[in-house]
Short mmCIF file of C-alpha atoms in Angstrom, two decimals:
data_model
loop_
_atom_site.label_atom_id
_atom_site.label_comp_id
_atom_site.label_asym_id
_atom_site.label_seq_id
_atom_site.Cartn_x
_atom_site.Cartn_y
_atom_site.Cartn_z
CA UNK A 17 0.03 0.03 0.03
CA UNK A 18 1.58 3.17 -1.07
CA UNK A 19 0.12 6.64 -1.19
CA UNK A 20 1.56 9.49 -3.18
CA UNK A 21 1.58 12.80 -1.36
CA UNK A 22 -1.37 13.96 -3.37
CA UNK A 23 -3.42 10.81 -2.74
CA UNK A 24 -2.73 11.14 0.97
CA UNK A 25 -3.89 14.80 0.92
CA UNK A 26 -7.01 13.82 -1.00
CA UNK A 27 -7.70 11.06 1.48
CA UNK A 28 -7.12 13.55 4.37
CA UNK A 29 -9.54 15.98 2.85
CA UNK A 30 -12.06 13.27 2.24
CA UNK A 31 -11.72 12.14 5.84
CA UNK A 32 -12.07 15.70 7.08
CA UNK A 33 -15.19 16.21 5.06
CA UNK A 34 -16.62 13.04 6.39
CA UNK A 35 -15.79 13.78 9.94
CA UNK A 36 -18.20 16.68 10.18
CA UNK A 37 -21.27 14.60 9.86
CA UNK A 38 -20.94 10.87 10.10
CA UNK A 39 -18.99 10.79 13.38
CA UNK A 40 -22.19 10.39 15.26
CA UNK A 41 -23.59 8.20 12.46
CA UNK A 42 -20.63 5.79 12.68
CA UNK A 43 -20.89 5.57 16.46
CA UNK A 44 -24.46 4.62 16.12
CA UNK A 45 -23.58 2.21 13.28
CA UNK A 46 -21.38 0.42 15.75
CA UNK A 47 -24.16 0.47 18.32
CA UNK A 48 -26.43 -1.11 15.76
CA UNK A 49 -23.91 -3.78 14.91
CA UNK A 50 -23.40 -4.53 18.67
CA UNK A 51 -27.18 -4.86 19.13
CA UNK A 52 -27.21 -7.18 16.07
CA UNK A 53 -24.54 -9.35 17.73
CA UNK A 54 -26.12 -9.35 21.21
CA UNK A 55 -29.79 -9.34 20.21
CA UNK A 56 -30.16 -6.25 22.38
CA UNK A 57 -28.94 -7.87 25.63
CA UNK A 58 -27.35 -5.86 28.43
CA UNK A 59 -23.56 -5.42 28.27
CA UNK A 60 -21.46 -5.97 31.37
CA UNK A 61 -18.40 -3.87 31.69
CA UNK A 62 -16.25 -6.52 33.39
CA UNK A 63 -15.03 -9.90 32.20
CA UNK A 64 -13.39 -8.52 28.96
CA UNK A 65 -10.06 -6.75 28.52
CA UNK A 66 -9.12 -4.72 25.41
CA UNK A 67 -5.49 -3.73 25.27
CA UNK A 68 -4.46 -1.05 22.79
CA UNK A 69 -1.93 1.78 22.86
CA UNK A 70 -3.18 5.09 24.06
CA UNK A 71 -1.26 6.76 21.24
CA UNK A 72 -0.68 4.77 18.02
CA UNK A 73 2.57 5.69 16.32
CA UNK A 74 0.90 4.92 13.05
CA UNK A 75 -2.75 4.27 12.40
CA UNK A 76 -1.99 1.78 9.62
CA UNK A 77 -0.68 -0.77 12.09
CA UNK A 78 -2.02 -0.66 15.62
CA UNK A 79 -1.49 -3.64 17.95
CA UNK A 80 -4.45 -4.75 19.98
CA UNK A 81 -5.19 -7.64 22.22
CA UNK A 82 -8.65 -8.89 23.41
CA UNK A 83 -9.11 -11.27 26.34
CA UNK A 84 -12.32 -12.58 27.89
CA UNK A 85 -11.96 -15.69 30.01
CA UNK A 86 -14.77 -18.15 29.21
CA UNK A 87 -15.98 -16.31 26.09
CA UNK A 88 -17.06 -18.17 23.04
CA UNK A 89 -16.77 -15.16 20.74
CA UNK A 90 -15.17 -11.70 20.74
CA UNK A 91 -16.01 -9.04 18.16
CA UNK A 92 -14.00 -5.95 17.64
CA UNK A 93 -15.24 -2.64 16.22
CA UNK A 94 -13.35 0.49 15.22
CA UNK A 95 -16.10 3.08 15.76
CA UNK A 96 -14.38 5.82 13.74
CA UNK A 97 -13.49 3.77 10.59
CA UNK A 98 -15.57 4.08 7.37
CA UNK A 99 -16.53 0.34 8.05
CA UNK A 100 -16.56 -0.25 11.83
CA UNK A 101 -16.29 -4.07 12.05
CA UNK A 102 -12.63 -5.29 12.39
CA UNK A 103 -12.78 -8.95 13.30
CA UNK A 104 -14.68 -11.64 14.99
CA UNK A 105 -12.82 -14.18 17.01
CA UNK A 106 -14.58 -17.55 17.64
CA UNK A 107 -12.77 -19.81 20.16
CA UNK A 108 -12.90 -23.56 19.74
CA UNK A 109 -12.49 -26.44 22.27
CA UNK A 110 -8.73 -26.37 21.92
CA UNK A 111 -8.27 -22.64 22.59
CA UNK A 112 -5.68 -22.32 25.35
CA UNK A 113 -7.33 -19.03 26.39
CA UNK A 114 -9.91 -16.73 25.04
CA UNK A 115 -7.18 -14.30 24.10
CA UNK A 116 -6.08 -13.07 20.72
CA UNK A 117 -3.82 -10.27 19.46
CA UNK A 118 -3.67 -8.72 16.05
CA UNK A 119 -2.85 -5.45 14.28
CA UNK A 120 -5.51 -3.13 12.89
CA UNK A 121 -6.07 -0.09 10.83
CA UNK A 122 -7.55 3.06 12.44
CA UNK A 123 -8.49 5.90 10.15
CA UNK A 124 -8.21 8.50 12.91
CA UNK A 125 -8.37 8.97 16.70
CA UNK A 126 -11.35 6.91 17.94
CA UNK A 127 -12.83 4.42 20.35
CA UNK A 128 -12.02 0.77 19.68
CA UNK A 129 -14.78 -1.43 21.15
CA UNK A 130 -14.64 -5.20 21.94
CA UNK A 131 -17.74 -7.19 22.83
CA UNK A 132 -17.62 -10.83 24.16
CA UNK A 133 -20.31 -13.46 24.08
CA UNK A 134 -19.83 -15.44 27.33
CA UNK A 135 -20.45 -19.19 27.64
CA UNK A 136 -23.56 -18.49 29.65
CA UNK A 137 -24.95 -16.38 26.84
CA UNK A 138 -24.31 -12.99 28.61
CA UNK A 139 -22.31 -10.19 26.96
CA UNK A 140 -19.50 -7.91 28.11
CA UNK A 141 -17.93 -4.84 26.49
CA UNK A 142 -14.68 -3.00 26.81
CA UNK A 143 -13.80 0.36 25.10
CA UNK A 144 -10.39 1.96 24.62
CA UNK A 145 -9.66 5.36 23.06
CA UNK A 146 -6.68 5.20 20.69
CA UNK A 147 -5.18 8.53 19.60
CA UNK A 148 -3.87 8.32 16.07
CA UNK A 149 -1.11 10.81 15.42
CA UNK A 150 -0.06 12.18 12.12
CA UNK A 151 3.61 11.42 11.63
CA UNK A 152 6.40 13.77 10.73
CA UNK A 153 8.16 13.49 7.45
CA UNK A 154 5.96 11.54 5.09
CA UNK A 155 4.83 9.64 8.14
CA UNK B 21 18.34 5.14 25.60
CA UNK B 22 19.15 8.55 24.29
CA UNK B 23 17.40 10.48 27.10
CA UNK B 24 20.80 11.15 28.70
CA UNK B 25 21.41 14.49 26.99
CA UNK B 26 20.83 17.35 29.47
CA UNK B 27 20.60 19.99 26.81
CA UNK B 28 17.66 18.18 25.32
CA UNK B 29 15.75 17.82 28.44
CA UNK B 30 12.74 19.74 27.27
CA UNK B 31 12.30 17.90 24.11
CA UNK B 32 12.89 14.65 25.88
CA UNK B 33 10.19 15.39 28.38
CA UNK B 34 7.78 15.21 25.47
CA UNK B 35 9.29 11.97 24.36
CA UNK B 36 8.99 10.42 27.75
CA UNK B 37 5.28 11.26 28.09
CA UNK B 38 4.76 9.51 24.81
CA UNK B 39 6.51 6.49 25.98
CA UNK B 40 4.71 6.41 29.32
CA UNK B 41 1.46 6.70 27.52
CA UNK B 42 2.21 3.70 25.43
CA UNK B 43 3.06 1.49 28.29
CA UNK B 44 -0.58 0.17 28.39
CA UNK B 45 0.41 -2.32 25.81
CA UNK B 46 4.14 -2.82 26.24
CA UNK B 47 6.46 -2.19 29.12
CA UNK B 48 9.33 -0.04 27.77
CA UNK B 49 12.05 -2.37 26.58
CA UNK B 50 15.35 -0.70 27.50
CA UNK B 51 17.57 -3.11 25.63
CA UNK B 52 17.12 -4.55 22.20
CA UNK B 53 17.56 -8.20 22.22
CA UNK B 54 16.22 -10.02 19.31
CA UNK B 55 14.77 -13.50 19.68
CA UNK B 56 16.17 -13.50 23.29
CA UNK B 57 19.61 -14.01 21.82
CA UNK B 58 20.92 -11.32 19.55
CA UNK B 59 22.02 -8.35 21.71
CA UNK B 60 22.09 -5.14 19.81
CA UNK B 61 24.14 -2.02 20.57
CA UNK B 62 21.61 0.76 20.15
CA UNK B 63 23.71 3.41 21.90
CA UNK B 64 27.42 3.86 21.81
CA UNK B 65 30.35 6.22 21.54
CA UNK B 66 30.30 8.23 18.33
CA UNK B 67 33.02 7.25 15.78
CA UNK B 68 36.12 9.44 15.78
CA UNK B 69 35.32 11.27 12.50
CA UNK B 70 32.03 12.54 13.94
CA UNK B 71 32.41 15.72 15.89
CA UNK B 72 28.68 16.55 16.29
CA UNK B 73 27.87 14.00 18.95
CA UNK B 74 29.49 12.12 21.87
CA UNK B 75 26.96 9.31 21.57
CA UNK B 76 25.16 7.74 18.64
CA UNK B 77 21.70 6.15 18.95
CA UNK B 78 19.86 3.67 16.82
CA UNK B 79 16.50 4.83 15.51
CA UNK B 80 15.01 2.01 17.60
CA UNK B 81 15.54 4.14 20.73
CA UNK B 82 13.31 6.93 19.39
CA UNK B 83 10.22 4.71 18.81
CA UNK B 84 7.23 3.82 21.07
CA UNK B 85 7.40 0.73 23.12
CA UNK B 86 4.90 -1.05 20.82
CA UNK B 87 7.07 -0.35 17.78
CA UNK B 88 10.23 -1.40 19.61
CA UNK B 89 8.68 -4.64 20.75
CA UNK B 90 7.88 -5.61 17.12
CA UNK B 91 11.63 -5.83 16.39
CA UNK B 92 12.39 -8.11 19.39
CA UNK B 93 10.92 -11.36 17.95
CA UNK B 94 11.25 -12.52 14.36
CA UNK B 95 7.69 -13.75 14.55
CA UNK B 96 6.49 -10.28 15.46
CA UNK B 97 8.58 -8.55 12.89
CA UNK B 98 6.54 -8.37 9.62
CA UNK B 99 9.73 -7.95 7.59
CA UNK B 100 10.71 -11.51 8.13
CA UNK B 101 8.08 -12.87 5.86
CA UNK B 102 9.90 -11.02 3.08
CA UNK B 103 13.22 -12.39 4.22
CA UNK B 104 11.72 -15.87 3.85
CA UNK B 105 10.78 -14.96 0.29
CA UNK B 106 14.28 -13.83 -0.37
CA UNK B 107 15.59 -17.08 1.06
CA UNK B 108 13.77 -18.91 -1.63
CA UNK B 109 15.12 -16.55 -4.30
CA UNK B 110 18.66 -17.14 -2.96
CA UNK B 111 18.38 -20.82 -3.97
CA UNK B 112 16.54 -20.20 -7.25
CA UNK B 113 18.37 -20.45 -10.56
CA UNK B 114 17.92 -17.37 -12.73
CA UNK B 115 19.52 -16.06 -15.87
CA UNK B 116 21.56 -17.52 -18.79
CA UNK B 117 24.35 -19.07 -16.69
CA UNK B 118 22.09 -21.48 -14.86
CA UNK B 119 23.16 -20.17 -11.47
CA UNK B 120 21.54 -19.11 -8.19
CA UNK B 121 23.10 -16.92 -5.47
CA UNK B 122 23.81 -20.27 -3.68
CA UNK B 123 25.81 -21.71 -6.63
CA UNK B 124 28.68 -19.37 -5.69
CA UNK B 125 27.99 -18.23 -2.11
CA UNK B 126 26.60 -21.43 -0.66
CA UNK B 127 24.46 -21.19 2.51
CA UNK B 128 23.45 -17.59 2.93
CA UNK B 129 24.12 -17.77 6.64
CA UNK B 130 27.82 -18.62 6.00
CA UNK B 131 28.34 -16.89 2.76
CA UNK B 132 26.94 -13.54 3.79
CA UNK B 133 27.93 -13.32 7.46
CA UNK B 134 29.46 -9.86 8.11
CA UNK B 135 28.79 -8.55 4.60
CA UNK B 136 26.13 -5.94 5.44
CA UNK B 137 28.30 -4.48 8.21
CA UNK B 138 31.01 -3.24 5.81
CA UNK B 139 28.84 -2.00 2.90
CA UNK B 140 29.04 0.36 1.02
CA UNK B 141 32.56 -0.70 0.24
CA UNK B 142 35.22 0.09 -2.31
CA UNK B 143 35.30 -2.31 -5.22
CA UNK B 144 38.78 -2.54 -6.80
CA UNK B 145 37.57 -4.01 -10.18
CA UNK B 146 34.86 -1.45 -10.65
CA UNK B 147 37.05 1.39 -9.40
CA UNK B 148 34.34 2.81 -7.21
CA UNK B 149 32.37 2.46 -4.02
CA UNK B 150 29.55 -0.05 -4.35
CA UNK B 151 26.42 -0.46 -2.24
CA UNK B 152 25.17 -3.96 -1.32
CA UNK B 153 22.36 -3.53 -3.80
CA UNK B 154 24.74 -2.71 -6.61
CA UNK B 155 26.82 -5.73 -5.70
CA UNK B 156 23.84 -7.97 -5.94
CA UNK B 157 22.88 -6.59 -9.29
CA UNK B 158 26.50 -6.99 -10.48
CA UNK B 159 26.31 -10.66 -9.50
CA UNK B 160 22.94 -10.97 -11.27
CA UNK B 161 24.26 -9.46 -14.50
CA UNK B 162 27.88 -10.61 -14.83
CA UNK B 163 27.84 -13.97 -13.01
CA UNK B 164 24.22 -15.20 -13.50
CA UNK B 165 23.40 -13.60 -16.78
CA UNK B 166 20.17 -12.31 -15.19
CA UNK B 167 18.26 -9.15 -15.49
CA UNK B 168 19.20 -6.64 -12.80
CA UNK B 169 16.51 -5.99 -10.15
CA UNK B 170 15.07 -2.56 -9.68
CA UNK B 171 17.28 -0.73 -7.25
CA UNK B 172 14.71 -0.21 -4.59
CA UNK B 173 12.10 -2.76 -5.80
CA UNK B 174 10.47 -5.41 -3.70
CA UNK B 175 12.78 -8.36 -4.67
CA UNK B 176 15.96 -6.36 -4.15
CA UNK B 177 14.94 -4.95 -0.68
CA UNK B 178 13.94 -8.38 0.38
CA UNK B 179 17.25 -9.80 -0.76
CA UNK B 180 19.20 -6.89 0.90
CA UNK B 181 17.27 -7.80 4.06
CA UNK B 182 18.15 -11.51 3.90
CA UNK B 183 21.76 -10.66 3.50
CA UNK B 184 21.57 -8.11 6.33
CA UNK B 185 20.08 -10.69 8.68
CA UNK B 186 23.25 -12.69 8.47
CA UNK B 187 25.09 -9.79 10.09
CA UNK B 188 22.56 -8.86 12.76
CA UNK B 189 24.31 -7.84 16.00
CA UNK B 190 27.61 -7.17 14.41
CA UNK B 191 28.93 -3.59 14.57
CA UNK B 192 28.57 -1.41 11.45
CA UNK B 193 32.07 -0.91 10.26
CA UNK B 194 32.30 0.88 6.87
CA UNK B 195 35.76 1.96 5.71
CA UNK B 196 35.99 5.67 5.14
CA UNK B 197 39.70 5.93 4.27
CA UNK B 198 41.89 4.76 1.42
CA UNK B 199 40.14 4.52 -1.97
CA UNK B 200 36.74 5.15 -0.37
CA UNK B 201 37.73 8.48 1.11
CA UNK B 202 36.76 10.77 -1.83
CA UNK B 203 33.36 9.19 -2.07
CA UNK B 204 32.94 9.55 1.72
CA UNK B 205 33.93 13.27 1.41
CA UNK B 206 31.32 13.69 -1.25
CA UNK B 207 28.70 12.09 0.89
CA UNK B 208 29.68 14.28 3.83
CA UNK B 209 29.34 17.39 1.64
CA UNK B 210 25.85 16.27 0.59
CA UNK B 211 24.89 15.64 4.22
CA UNK B 212 25.67 19.27 5.11
CA UNK B 213 24.22 20.82 1.90
CA UNK B 214 20.91 22.57 2.22
CA UNK B 215 18.36 21.42 -0.35
CA UNK B 216 14.92 22.53 -1.59
CA UNK B 217 12.63 25.35 -0.96
CA UNK B 218 12.83 24.71 2.81
CA UNK B 219 16.64 24.93 2.51
CA UNK B 220 17.26 21.97 4.87
CA UNK B 221 20.29 19.73 5.07
CA UNK B 222 20.32 16.24 6.60
CA UNK B 223 22.12 17.80 9.54
CA UNK B 224 19.45 20.42 10.29
CA UNK B 225 17.05 17.75 11.35
CA UNK B 226 19.12 14.82 12.33
CA UNK B 227 22.15 16.42 13.88
CA UNK B 228 20.83 19.73 15.23
CA UNK B 229 17.35 18.61 16.26
CA UNK B 230 17.28 14.88 17.00
CA UNK B 231 15.19 14.05 19.98
CA UNK B 232 12.74 16.82 19.26
CA UNK B 233 9.38 16.46 17.60
CA UNK B 234 8.63 17.08 13.99
CA UNK B 235 4.85 17.38 13.99
CA UNK B 236 3.82 14.24 15.93
CA UNK B 237 6.90 12.30 15.06
CA UNK B 238 10.15 11.95 16.96
CA UNK B 239 13.36 12.99 15.06
CA UNK B 240 16.05 10.44 15.20
CA UNK B 241 19.75 10.79 14.41
CA UNK B 242 18.90 9.47 10.99
CA UNK B 243 21.10 6.23 11.55
CA UNK B 244 20.72 3.60 8.88
CA UNK B 245 22.01 0.55 10.82
CA UNK B 246 18.43 -0.71 10.71
CA UNK B 247 17.86 -0.50 6.93
CA UNK B 248 16.06 -1.92 5.10
CA UNK B 249 13.25 -0.92 7.42
CA UNK B 250 9.74 -2.36 7.65
CA UNK B 251 7.65 0.79 8.07
CA UNK B 252 4.19 0.62 9.77
CA UNK B 253 3.20 3.55 7.64
CA UNK B 254 3.56 1.82 4.23
CA UNK B 255 3.64 -1.78 5.55
CA UNK B 256 6.61 -2.82 3.43
CA UNK B 257 10.37 -2.89 3.42
CA UNK B 258 12.02 0.37 2.61
CA UNK B 259 15.59 0.99 1.50
CA UNK B 260 17.99 3.72 2.79
CA UNK B 261 17.93 5.33 -0.69
CA UNK B 262 14.06 5.42 -0.70
CA UNK B 263 14.28 7.15 2.76
CA UNK B 264 16.96 9.58 1.45
CA UNK B 265 14.68 10.37 -1.42
CA UNK B 266 11.71 10.96 0.90
CA UNK B 267 13.77 13.25 3.03
CA UNK B 268 15.06 15.34 0.16
CA UNK B 269 11.54 15.45 -1.35
CA UNK B 270 10.26 16.77 2.02
CA UNK B 271 12.64 19.68 1.67
CA UNK B 272 10.74 20.44 -1.55
CA UNK B 273 13.74 19.74 -3.73
CA UNK B 274 14.12 17.71 -6.79
CA UNK B 275 15.60 14.51 -5.48
CA UNK B 276 18.41 12.27 -6.56
CA UNK B 277 17.39 8.79 -7.62
CA UNK B 278 17.93 5.59 -5.63
CA UNK B 279 21.13 4.07 -6.86
CA UNK B 280 22.53 7.48 -8.04
CA UNK B 281 26.20 8.25 -7.35
CA UNK B 282 25.00 11.03 -4.95
CA UNK B 283 23.02 8.62 -2.80
CA UNK B 284 25.74 5.99 -2.98
CA UNK B 285 28.09 8.49 -1.44
CA UNK B 286 25.50 9.67 1.03
CA UNK B 287 24.83 6.13 2.10
CA UNK B 288 28.57 5.52 2.76
CA UNK B 289 28.73 8.72 4.82
CA UNK B 290 25.55 8.15 6.84
CA UNK B 291 26.51 4.45 7.40
CA UNK B 292 29.89 5.70 8.78
CA UNK B 293 28.11 7.93 11.22
CA UNK B 294 26.72 4.71 12.69
CA UNK B 295 30.03 2.81 12.94
CA UNK B 296 29.73 0.95 16.24
CA UNK B 297 25.94 0.47 16.29
CA UNK B 298 24.74 -2.98 15.55
CA UNK B 299 23.38 -4.14 12.15
CA UNK B 300 19.70 -4.30 12.99
CA UNK B 301 18.15 -4.83 9.52
CA UNK B 302 15.41 -5.54 8.84
CA UNK B 303 14.20 -3.22 11.66
CA UNK B 304 10.72 -1.99 12.35
CA UNK B 305 9.92 1.71 12.37
CA UNK B 306 6.80 3.87 12.21
CA UNK C 8 -3.52 -10.16 -4.90
CA UNK C 9 -2.93 -13.81 -4.79
CA UNK C 10 0.71 -13.67 -5.87
CA UNK C 11 3.59 -13.99 -3.52
CA UNK C 12 1.33 -14.73 -0.56
CA UNK C 13 3.44 -16.47 2.11
CA UNK C 14 2.53 -17.59 5.53
CA UNK C 15 4.84 -17.71 8.58
CA UNK C 16 3.87 -19.70 11.70
CA UNK C 17 5.65 -20.10 15.02
CA UNK C 18 4.82 -23.28 16.98
CA UNK C 19 7.11 -25.10 19.38
CA UNK C 20 8.33 -28.41 18.07
CA UNK C 21 7.68 -30.32 21.39
CA UNK C 22 5.46 -29.73 24.36
CA UNK C 23 4.17 -31.58 27.48
CA UNK C 24 0.84 -33.26 26.97
CA UNK C 25 -2.01 -30.91 28.08
CA UNK C 26 0.23 -27.85 27.90
CA UNK C 27 -0.96 -24.49 26.58
CA UNK C 28 1.25 -22.90 23.94
CA UNK C 29 1.38 -19.50 22.30
CA UNK C 30 1.13 -19.45 18.47
CA UNK C 31 2.04 -16.55 16.25
CA UNK C 32 1.02 -16.40 12.57
CA UNK C 33 1.83 -13.88 9.82
CA UNK C 34 0.96 -13.95 6.19
CA UNK C 35 2.10 -11.52 3.50
CA UNK C 36 -1.02 -9.89 1.86
CA UNK C 37 -1.86 -6.45 0.76
CA UNK C 38 -5.36 -6.46 2.37
CA UNK C 39 -6.68 -3.93 -0.16
CA UNK C 40 -9.43 -2.23 1.83
CA UNK C 41 -11.86 -1.26 -0.97
CA UNK C 42 -11.72 2.31 0.40
CA UNK C 43 -8.87 3.55 -1.74
CA UNK C 44 -8.94 5.06 -5.16
CA UNK C 45 -6.34 4.77 -7.98
CA UNK C 46 -4.80 7.61 -9.86
CA UNK C 47 -7.74 7.83 -12.18
CA UNK C 48 -10.15 8.15 -9.27
CA UNK C 49 -11.59 4.63 -9.61
CA UNK C 50 -12.16 2.69 -6.41
CA UNK C 51 -9.66 -0.10 -6.04
CA UNK C 52 -11.79 -3.21 -5.33
CA UNK C 53 -11.56 -4.86 -1.87
CA UNK C 54 -9.23 -7.85 -1.96
CA UNK C 55 -8.54 -9.18 1.51
CA UNK C 56 -8.04 -12.40 3.45
CA UNK C 57 -11.48 -12.73 5.04
CA UNK C 58 -11.01 -15.66 7.34
CA UNK C 59 -8.28 -17.34 9.30
CA UNK C 60 -8.65 -20.70 11.08
CA UNK C 61 -6.40 -22.85 13.30
CA UNK C 62 -7.24 -26.43 14.08
CA UNK C 63 -5.36 -29.15 15.88
CA UNK C 64 -6.03 -32.81 14.93
CA UNK C 65 -9.33 -31.59 13.39
CA UNK C 66 -10.53 -29.62 16.43
CA UNK C 67 -10.89 -25.83 16.24
CA UNK C 68 -8.52 -23.65 18.23
CA UNK C 69 -9.66 -20.32 16.82
CA UNK C 70 -11.76 -19.12 13.76
CA UNK C 71 -11.35 -15.50 12.87
CA UNK C 72 -13.67 -13.57 10.58
CA UNK C 73 -11.59 -10.70 9.11
CA UNK C 74 -12.59 -7.26 7.81
CA UNK C 75 -10.58 -4.70 5.74
CA UNK C 76 -9.59 -3.01 9.04
CA UNK C 77 -7.08 -5.86 9.70
CA UNK C 78 -3.60 -4.43 8.71
CA UNK C 79 -1.53 -5.39 5.68
CA UNK C 80 0.39 -8.64 6.29
CA UNK C 81 -2.17 -9.99 8.85
CA UNK C 82 -0.69 -11.07 12.19
CA UNK C 83 -2.46 -13.16 14.88
CA UNK C 84 -1.24 -14.36 18.30
CA UNK C 85 -3.27 -16.73 20.38
CA UNK C 86 -3.09 -19.77 22.65
CA UNK C 87 -3.82 -23.44 22.01
CA UNK C 88 -4.12 -26.53 24.26
CA UNK C 89 -2.14 -29.53 23.08
CA UNK C 90 -3.75 -32.71 24.48
CA UNK C 91 -1.63 -35.09 22.41
CA UNK C 92 0.91 -35.28 19.59
CA UNK C 93 -0.51 -34.21 16.35
CA UNK C 94 -0.77 -31.61 13.57
CA UNK C 95 -1.80 -27.99 13.55
CA UNK C 96 -3.51 -26.77 10.35
CA UNK C 97 -3.49 -23.08 9.61
CA UNK C 98 -5.77 -21.88 6.86
CA UNK C 99 -6.18 -18.39 5.33
CA UNK C 100 -9.16 -17.62 2.96
CA UNK C 101 -8.71 -15.01 0.23
CA UNK C 102 -11.47 -12.98 -1.23
CA UNK C 103 -10.33 -14.18 -4.65
CA UNK C 104 -11.04 -17.82 -3.73
CA UNK C 105 -7.46 -18.78 -2.97
CA UNK C 106 -6.88 -20.81 0.15
CA UNK C 107 -3.42 -20.78 1.79
CA UNK C 108 -2.54 -23.63 4.24
CA UNK C 109 0.32 -24.26 6.57
CA UNK C 110 0.83 -27.35 8.69
CA UNK C 111 2.98 -27.82 11.77
CA UNK C 112 3.46 -31.14 13.59
CA UNK C 113 4.08 -31.21 17.27
CA UNK C 114 5.47 -33.98 19.46
CA UNK C 115 5.00 -34.69 23.09
CA UNK C 116 8.28 -34.58 24.96
#
């Protein structure tokens, strides 16, 4: 993936234009997606851990880790991305833990949200704000 | 770590807060040890020819803990997947002579140990200083009868990384005297020449202002002991010449091309500023 | 982009029976998001790896549904229980229909 300077500028302008309105729209898009996943059930705020850097050195590659002991599934959303869903982890009988780490793209500073479906059918949510900085020289 | 410099205390305060903020994910690794076995020198006494600093620092020391951690295990370092690809190319016959790299050099781990550390290097037959990339292409053309690879193309940067891996942990030690001296002097001149509408030389950022922020980024000393570099920004391997080109472009100047005599000379000079740091390539930077 | 795709997997060669191990996987892939435009302004079509699975002796360890927000050269780290000697199978599913597979055998020792 390589962007020329001009493309990057254009992307930035596009993102800036988008930010004015759909910020709220995207947040609610995530809420809708979560409701779809949970069937509207209540979300506990314990039992799941989402680890992400407070400041990402580059939004193109942000390390995250999700962990929810006893969960059958964990879904991750990037609320500020044009398309909020990031990944859905389903843990099988041979999972050593309900933990997974990966690297994700964040279009801008935003909340990353993880929701776990527990073995008993309940749900839990964790949220982490990640600040995405604009680099220095061509960064 | 480079935070030792008293004069830079203010700038470094900013750096520290960045590092502290990132510690949610990774504890700050103070020492670069790759795979738990290759100990890297990321901070050492500046080489004798360099008057500007007492201490030289690898670019690794300027990055956030998360980025630094990526370089500490070959299964976390995304560059290594391209090194694997180059390892296949090493054994693959190409060109009219029916040879692969391995035909002459054997196992890459033995044949290429220590090579990265001394390049760019004077080549007697060619009568000039050659970069590692130029040497690879000379092999391809004259010994293998194969087409040269693009100077900073994907195949070449992967091969340069594979060769560099065989020298990881060894100190950079490029020769700057003897027949290489005039090229080195030319590189030094370029380093201190202001380019572009912004009228910036390499030294303006990487010598006078390392440790400070340039927008949201942390200016390093511009050492190239970690090149080729996997950048999180463009998620691929990047050559030193591509970085030089990017820097000169950012001064709003017409740049030299990768592989040009100017950048060959500059690579020799910049490499020599890191004599004593470990070969880290392929490193991970933002 | 189905050319030059290469997986890389880290699994210990031997473990104690019943032990939990950490597995790291990486595969080279552009993960074209479908959000970018080319120089002519046309949208570059999405082309990503959309699913990754790891199974041991036929039993699932992890099954990941992936979206374009997963970074280029997708990386995963997770843990697996190893009840007996056997074989890990890692599978990546590409939008273009390609399937990339990597296998690692593990001994009890």
